[in-house]
Short mmCIF file of C-alpha atoms and ligand atoms in Angstrom, two decimals:
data_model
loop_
_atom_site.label_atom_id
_atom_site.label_comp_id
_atom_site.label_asym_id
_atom_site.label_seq_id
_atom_site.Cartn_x
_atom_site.Cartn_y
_atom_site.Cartn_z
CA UNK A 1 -17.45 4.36 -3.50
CA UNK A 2 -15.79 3.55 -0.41
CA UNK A 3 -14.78 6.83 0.84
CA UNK A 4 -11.00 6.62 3.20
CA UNK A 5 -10.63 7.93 5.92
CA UNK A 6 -7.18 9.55 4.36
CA UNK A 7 -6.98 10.40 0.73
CA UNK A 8 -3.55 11.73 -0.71
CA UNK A 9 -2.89 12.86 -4.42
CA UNK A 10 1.30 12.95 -4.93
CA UNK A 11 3.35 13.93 -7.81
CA UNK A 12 7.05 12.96 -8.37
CA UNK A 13 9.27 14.44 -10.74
CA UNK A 14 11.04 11.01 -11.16
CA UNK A 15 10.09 7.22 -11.44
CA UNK A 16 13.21 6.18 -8.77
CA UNK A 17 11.31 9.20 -6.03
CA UNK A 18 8.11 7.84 -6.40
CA UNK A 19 9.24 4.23 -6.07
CA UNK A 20 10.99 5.06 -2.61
CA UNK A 21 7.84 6.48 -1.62
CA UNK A 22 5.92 3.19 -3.03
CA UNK A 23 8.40 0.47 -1.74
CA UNK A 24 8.81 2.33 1.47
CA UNK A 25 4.86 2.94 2.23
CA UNK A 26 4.64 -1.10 1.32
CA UNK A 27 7.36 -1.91 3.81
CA UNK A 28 5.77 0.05 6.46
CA UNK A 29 2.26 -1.51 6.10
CA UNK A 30 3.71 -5.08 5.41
CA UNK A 31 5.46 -5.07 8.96
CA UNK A 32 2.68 -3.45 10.35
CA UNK A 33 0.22 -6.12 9.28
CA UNK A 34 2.87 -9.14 9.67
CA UNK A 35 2.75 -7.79 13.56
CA UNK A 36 -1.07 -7.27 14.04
CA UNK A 37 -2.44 -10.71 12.05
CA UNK A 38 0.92 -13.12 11.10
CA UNK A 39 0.32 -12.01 7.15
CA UNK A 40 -0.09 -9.80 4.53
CA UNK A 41 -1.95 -9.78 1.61
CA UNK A 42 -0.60 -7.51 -1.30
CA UNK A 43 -2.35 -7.20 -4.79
CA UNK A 44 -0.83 -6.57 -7.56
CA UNK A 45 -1.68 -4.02 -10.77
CA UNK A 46 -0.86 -5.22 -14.36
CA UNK A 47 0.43 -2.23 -16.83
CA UNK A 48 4.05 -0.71 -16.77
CA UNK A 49 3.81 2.14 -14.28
CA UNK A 50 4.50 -0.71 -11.23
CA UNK A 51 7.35 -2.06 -13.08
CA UNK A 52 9.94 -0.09 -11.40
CA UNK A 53 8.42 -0.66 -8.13
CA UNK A 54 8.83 -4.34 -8.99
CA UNK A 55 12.03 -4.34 -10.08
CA UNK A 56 13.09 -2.24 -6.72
CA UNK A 57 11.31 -5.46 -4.98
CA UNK A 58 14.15 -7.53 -6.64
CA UNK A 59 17.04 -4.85 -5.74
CA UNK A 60 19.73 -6.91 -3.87
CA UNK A 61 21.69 -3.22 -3.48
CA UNK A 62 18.58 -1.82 -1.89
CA UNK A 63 15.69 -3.93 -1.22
CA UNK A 64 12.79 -2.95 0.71
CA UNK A 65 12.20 -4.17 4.08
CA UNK A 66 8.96 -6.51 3.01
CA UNK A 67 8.24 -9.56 5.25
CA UNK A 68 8.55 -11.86 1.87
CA UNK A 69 7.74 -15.03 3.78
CA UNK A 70 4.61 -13.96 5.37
CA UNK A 71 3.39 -12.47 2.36
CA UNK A 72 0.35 -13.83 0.04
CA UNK A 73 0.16 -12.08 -3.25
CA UNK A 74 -2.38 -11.69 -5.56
CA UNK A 75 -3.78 -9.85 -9.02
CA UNK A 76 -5.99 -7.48 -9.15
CA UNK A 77 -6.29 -8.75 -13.09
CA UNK A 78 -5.24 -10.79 -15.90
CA UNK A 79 -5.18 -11.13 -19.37
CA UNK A 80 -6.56 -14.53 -20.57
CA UNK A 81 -3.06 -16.08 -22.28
CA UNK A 82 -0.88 -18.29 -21.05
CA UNK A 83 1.57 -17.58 -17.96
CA UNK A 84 4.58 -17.59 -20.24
CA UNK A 85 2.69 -15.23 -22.70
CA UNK A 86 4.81 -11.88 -23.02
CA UNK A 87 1.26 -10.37 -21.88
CA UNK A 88 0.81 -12.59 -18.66
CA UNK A 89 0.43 -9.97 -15.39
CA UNK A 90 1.86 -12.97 -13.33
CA UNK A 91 4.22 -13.58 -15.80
CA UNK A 92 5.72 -10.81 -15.75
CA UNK A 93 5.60 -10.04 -12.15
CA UNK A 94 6.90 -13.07 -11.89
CA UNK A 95 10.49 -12.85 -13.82
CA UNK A 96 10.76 -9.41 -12.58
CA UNK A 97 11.03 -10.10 -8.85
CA UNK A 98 8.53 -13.01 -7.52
CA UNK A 99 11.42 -15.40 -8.86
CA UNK A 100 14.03 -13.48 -6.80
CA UNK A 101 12.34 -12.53 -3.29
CA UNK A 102 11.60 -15.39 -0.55
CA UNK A 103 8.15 -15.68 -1.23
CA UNK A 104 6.46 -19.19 -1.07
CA UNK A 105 5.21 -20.79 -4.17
CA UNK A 106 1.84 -21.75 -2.18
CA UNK A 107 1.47 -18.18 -1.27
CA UNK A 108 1.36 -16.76 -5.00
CA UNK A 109 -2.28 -17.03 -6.03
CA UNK A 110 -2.30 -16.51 -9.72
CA UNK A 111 -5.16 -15.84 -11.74
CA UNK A 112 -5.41 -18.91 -14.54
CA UNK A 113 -5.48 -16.55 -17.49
CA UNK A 114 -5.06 -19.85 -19.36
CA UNK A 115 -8.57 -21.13 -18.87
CA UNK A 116 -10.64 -21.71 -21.55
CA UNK A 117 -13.83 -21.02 -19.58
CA UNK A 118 -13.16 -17.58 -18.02
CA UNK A 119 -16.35 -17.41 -15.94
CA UNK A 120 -14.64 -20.84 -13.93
CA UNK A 121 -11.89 -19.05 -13.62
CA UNK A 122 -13.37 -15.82 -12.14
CA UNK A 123 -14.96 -18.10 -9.62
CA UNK A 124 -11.61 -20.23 -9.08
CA UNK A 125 -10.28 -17.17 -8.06
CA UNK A 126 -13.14 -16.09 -5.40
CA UNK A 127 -12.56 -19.49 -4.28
CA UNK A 128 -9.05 -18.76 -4.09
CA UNK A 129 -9.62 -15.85 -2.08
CA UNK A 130 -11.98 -17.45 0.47
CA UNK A 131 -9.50 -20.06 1.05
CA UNK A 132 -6.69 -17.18 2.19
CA UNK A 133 -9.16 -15.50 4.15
CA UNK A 134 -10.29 -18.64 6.04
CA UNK A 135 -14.30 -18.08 4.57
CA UNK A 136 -16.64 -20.66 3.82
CA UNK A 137 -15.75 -22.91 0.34
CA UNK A 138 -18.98 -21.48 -0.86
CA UNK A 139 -18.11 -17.38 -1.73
CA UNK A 140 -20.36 -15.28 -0.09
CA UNK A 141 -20.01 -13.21 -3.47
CA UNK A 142 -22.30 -16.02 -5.04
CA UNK A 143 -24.99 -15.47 -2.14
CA UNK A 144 -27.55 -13.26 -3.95
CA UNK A 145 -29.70 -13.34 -0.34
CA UNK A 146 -27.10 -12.87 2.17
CA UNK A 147 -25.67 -9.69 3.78
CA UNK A 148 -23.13 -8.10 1.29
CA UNK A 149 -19.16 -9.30 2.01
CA UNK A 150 -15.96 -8.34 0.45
CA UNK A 151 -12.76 -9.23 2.18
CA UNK A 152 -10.26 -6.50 3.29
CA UNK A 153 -6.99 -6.84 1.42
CA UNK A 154 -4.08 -5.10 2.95
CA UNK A 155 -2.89 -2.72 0.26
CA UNK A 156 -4.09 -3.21 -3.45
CA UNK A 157 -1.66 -1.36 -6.12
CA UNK A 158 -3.56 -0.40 -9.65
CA UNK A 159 -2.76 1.74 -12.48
CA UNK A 160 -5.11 3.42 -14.71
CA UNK A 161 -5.53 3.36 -18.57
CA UNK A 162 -6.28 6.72 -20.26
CA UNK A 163 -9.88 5.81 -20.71
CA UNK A 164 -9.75 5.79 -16.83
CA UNK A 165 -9.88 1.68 -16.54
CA UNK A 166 -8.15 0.78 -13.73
CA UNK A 167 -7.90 -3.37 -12.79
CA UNK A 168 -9.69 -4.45 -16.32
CA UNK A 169 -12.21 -2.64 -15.05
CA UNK A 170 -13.74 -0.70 -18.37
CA UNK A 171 -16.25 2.22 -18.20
CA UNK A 172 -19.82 0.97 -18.55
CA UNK A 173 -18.55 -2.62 -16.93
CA UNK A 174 -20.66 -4.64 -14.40
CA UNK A 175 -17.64 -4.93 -12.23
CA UNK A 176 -18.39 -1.36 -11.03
CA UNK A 177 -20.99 -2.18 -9.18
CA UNK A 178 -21.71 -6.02 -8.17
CA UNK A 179 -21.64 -8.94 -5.08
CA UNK A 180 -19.28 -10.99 -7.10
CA UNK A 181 -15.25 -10.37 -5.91
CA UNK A 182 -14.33 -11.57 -9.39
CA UNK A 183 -15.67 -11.07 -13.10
CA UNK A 184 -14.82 -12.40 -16.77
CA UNK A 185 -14.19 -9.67 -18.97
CA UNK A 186 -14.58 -9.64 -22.88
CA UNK A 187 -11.95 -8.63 -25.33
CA UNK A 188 -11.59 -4.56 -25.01
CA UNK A 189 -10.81 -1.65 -26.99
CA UNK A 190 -7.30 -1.15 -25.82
CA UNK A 191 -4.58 -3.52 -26.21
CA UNK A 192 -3.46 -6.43 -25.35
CA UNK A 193 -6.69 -7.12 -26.85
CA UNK A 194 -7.51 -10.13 -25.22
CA UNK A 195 -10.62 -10.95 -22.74
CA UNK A 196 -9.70 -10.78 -19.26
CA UNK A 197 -10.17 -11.34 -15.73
CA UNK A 198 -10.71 -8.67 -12.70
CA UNK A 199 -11.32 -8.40 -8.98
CA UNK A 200 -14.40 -6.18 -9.32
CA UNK A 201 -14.30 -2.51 -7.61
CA UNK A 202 -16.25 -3.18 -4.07
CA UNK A 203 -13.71 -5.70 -4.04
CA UNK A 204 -10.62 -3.43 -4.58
CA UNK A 205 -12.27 -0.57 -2.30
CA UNK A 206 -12.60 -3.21 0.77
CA UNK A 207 -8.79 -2.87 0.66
CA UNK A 208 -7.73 -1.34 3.88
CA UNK A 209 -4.84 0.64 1.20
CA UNK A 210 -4.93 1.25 -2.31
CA UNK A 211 -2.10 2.66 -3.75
CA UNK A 212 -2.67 4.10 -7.56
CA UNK A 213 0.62 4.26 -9.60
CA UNK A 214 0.03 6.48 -12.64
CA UNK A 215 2.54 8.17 -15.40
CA UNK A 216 0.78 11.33 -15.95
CA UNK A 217 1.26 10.93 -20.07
CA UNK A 218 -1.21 10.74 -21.93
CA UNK A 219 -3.61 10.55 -18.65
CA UNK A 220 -4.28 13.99 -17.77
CA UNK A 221 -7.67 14.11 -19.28
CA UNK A 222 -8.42 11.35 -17.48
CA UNK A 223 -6.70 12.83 -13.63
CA UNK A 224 -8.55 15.57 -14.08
CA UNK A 225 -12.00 13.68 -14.23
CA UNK A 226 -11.16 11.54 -11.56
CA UNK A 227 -9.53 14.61 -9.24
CA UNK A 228 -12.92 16.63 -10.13
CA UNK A 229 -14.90 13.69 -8.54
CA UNK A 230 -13.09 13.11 -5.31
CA UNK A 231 -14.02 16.86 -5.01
CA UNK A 232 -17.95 16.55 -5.26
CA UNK A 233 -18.62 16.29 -9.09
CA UNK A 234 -19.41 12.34 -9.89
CA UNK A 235 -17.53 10.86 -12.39
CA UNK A 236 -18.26 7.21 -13.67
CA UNK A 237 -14.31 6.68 -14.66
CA UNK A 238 -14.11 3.30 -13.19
CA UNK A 239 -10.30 4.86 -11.09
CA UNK A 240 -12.90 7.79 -10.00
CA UNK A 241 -14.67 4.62 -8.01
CA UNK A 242 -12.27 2.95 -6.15
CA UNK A 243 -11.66 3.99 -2.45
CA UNK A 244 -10.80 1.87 0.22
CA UNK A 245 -10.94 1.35 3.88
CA UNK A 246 -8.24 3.42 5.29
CA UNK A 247 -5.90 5.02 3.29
CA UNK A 248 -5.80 5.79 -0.77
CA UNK A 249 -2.89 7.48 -2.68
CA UNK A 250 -2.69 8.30 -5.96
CA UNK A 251 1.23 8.63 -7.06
CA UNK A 252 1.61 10.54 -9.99
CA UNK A 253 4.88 10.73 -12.02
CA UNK A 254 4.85 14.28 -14.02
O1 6PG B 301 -3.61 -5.49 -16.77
C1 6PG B 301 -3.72 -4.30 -17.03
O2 6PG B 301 -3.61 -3.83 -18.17
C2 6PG B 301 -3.94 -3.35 -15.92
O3 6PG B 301 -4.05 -3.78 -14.68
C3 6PG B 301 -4.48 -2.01 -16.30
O4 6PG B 301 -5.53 -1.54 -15.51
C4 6PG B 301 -3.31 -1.03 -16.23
O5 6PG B 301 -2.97 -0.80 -14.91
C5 6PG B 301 -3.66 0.26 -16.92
O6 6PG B 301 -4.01 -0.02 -18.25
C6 6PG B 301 -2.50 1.22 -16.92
O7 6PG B 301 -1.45 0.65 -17.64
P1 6PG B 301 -0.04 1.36 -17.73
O8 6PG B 301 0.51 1.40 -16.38
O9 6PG B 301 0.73 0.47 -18.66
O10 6PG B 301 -0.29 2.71 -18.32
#
C-alpha cells in the first residue's frame, strides 16, 4: 500500500456534518488543482454513503465552490447494466447532480457497464484514462516489461462494503495487486449481483487524495480490521489497501 504522507480517521454524528466536511475538502482541492494544472480529475464511489455528498453537489441554496467546468470525472466502478439501469453508478450520479452542475458532457468519462465483453471495456476505460492524462494510446498498464505507471488522480472518493470491498474490489481479487489500471470483475456475493468493472487498487492509491465515505452500520467489524492495519497489523481487507499519494481520510458517520 501506498502509505500518505497524512492519514486522518473522522467521525460525524450526522450525514449533513460530514458532507460539509466532504464538499468543502473537494472545493478546496478542486481550486487548488484548477490553479496549479488548468483541471481536475475527481473519481467517483458507487454505493449510498456519497449520495448526500452528491446531492449537496446539486444544492442551488448551498452549492460548493467546485470549478464544474474544469472538472473531468470519472468511476472508480460499475456494475455491468445499462446506464438507465436503477443500478448504473453513472446513472445515478448522473440524475442526482451531473445533470444539474456545469460540467461538460466530453468531460464525463463513464464506464460502459453496457458492454457485452467486459474485459474491452476494462481496457476502453484505461484507454480512456490515457487519453485525459495525455499518455501514449497504448496503456502502459498493458506493458508487462516496462517500468510500473499509474496516473495520479486528484482526489478518488470510495465507500466500503461490510466484507471490506471498497471500488468492486472483493477480498481475494487480482485487482489488489496488478499493472493493469482497470479489471473485469465476475458476478459477487453481495448485491446488485451483477459482474462488474473497477479501477484496480495501485490505481486508486496513485491518487494524490482519497477520501473514504463510510456509514459505520453494519461496518464496524470491518473498521476495526482496517483501523488495526493502518496501525502495524496487516490486514488483506481490500479498504485496508488503499492509500494514496498525499492525503487519505476516512469519514465515518456513527
Ligand atoms: O459500486 C459499488 O457498489 C461500490 O463502489 C462499492 O464499493 C460501495 O462503495 C460499497 O459497497 C459501499 O456501499 P454503501 O455505501 O452502499 O454501503
Amino acid at each position: 500500500m501506498r502509505i500518505p504522507s497524512s492519514l486522518q480517521r473522522l467521525s460525524f454524528s450526522s450525514s449533513e456534518a460530514m458532507v460539509d466536511f466532504a464538499s468543502d475538502l473537494i472545493a478546496r482541492r478542486a481550486q487548488e488543482h484548477v490553479v496549479a494544472n488548468g483541471i481536475f480529475r475527481l473519481v467517483l464511489s458507487g454505493g449510498t454513503s456519497p449520495l448526500p455528498l452528491y446531492r449537496r453537489f446539486a444544492d442551488t441554496a448551498n452549492p460548493p465552490d467546485i470549478p464544474w467546468e474544469q472538472t473531468e470525472i470519472f468511476w472508480g466502478d460499475e456494475r455491468m447494466v445499462d446506464p438507465e439501469s436503477e443500478h448504473s453508478n453513472y446513472g445515478l450520479a448522473a440524475s442526482i447532480f451531473l445533470n444539474k452542475v456545469r460540467v461538460a458532457q466530453r468531460n464525463i468519462h463513464r464506464m460502459h457497464g453496457e458492454s457485452k465483453h467486459p474485459e474491452l471495456a476494462a481496457q476502453n476505460y484505461e484507454y480512456t484514462i490515457a487519453g485525459s492524462f495525455g499518455l501514449p494510446a497504448f496503456p502502459a498498464a498493458w506493458d508487462q516489461s516496462g517500468p510500473l505507471m499509474f496516473p495520479r488522480f486528484d482526489i478518488v472518493l470510495l465507500g466500503m462494503g461490510p466484507d471490506g470491498h471498497t471500488a468492486s474490489i472483493f477480498p481475494g481479487s487480482p485487482a489488489l495487486d496488478t499493472r493493469r489500471w482497470v479489471l473485469p470483475v465476475s458476478c459477487p456475493e453481495i448485491p446488485p449481483r451483477v459482474p462488474r468493472l473497477t479501477m484496480t487498487a495501485p490505481l486508486l492509491s496513485s491518487a494524490r487524495t482519497v477520501i473514504f465515505l463510510v456509514g459505520a452500520k453494519g461496518k464496524q467489524a470491518a473498521l476495526e480490521r482496517v483501523h488495526a492495519s493502518s496501525s502495524g497489523q496487516r490486514t488483506w481487507l481490500p479498504a485496508g489497501c488503499i492509500g494514496a499519494e498525499k492525503e487519505l481520510f476516512w469519514l465515518i458517520l456513527r
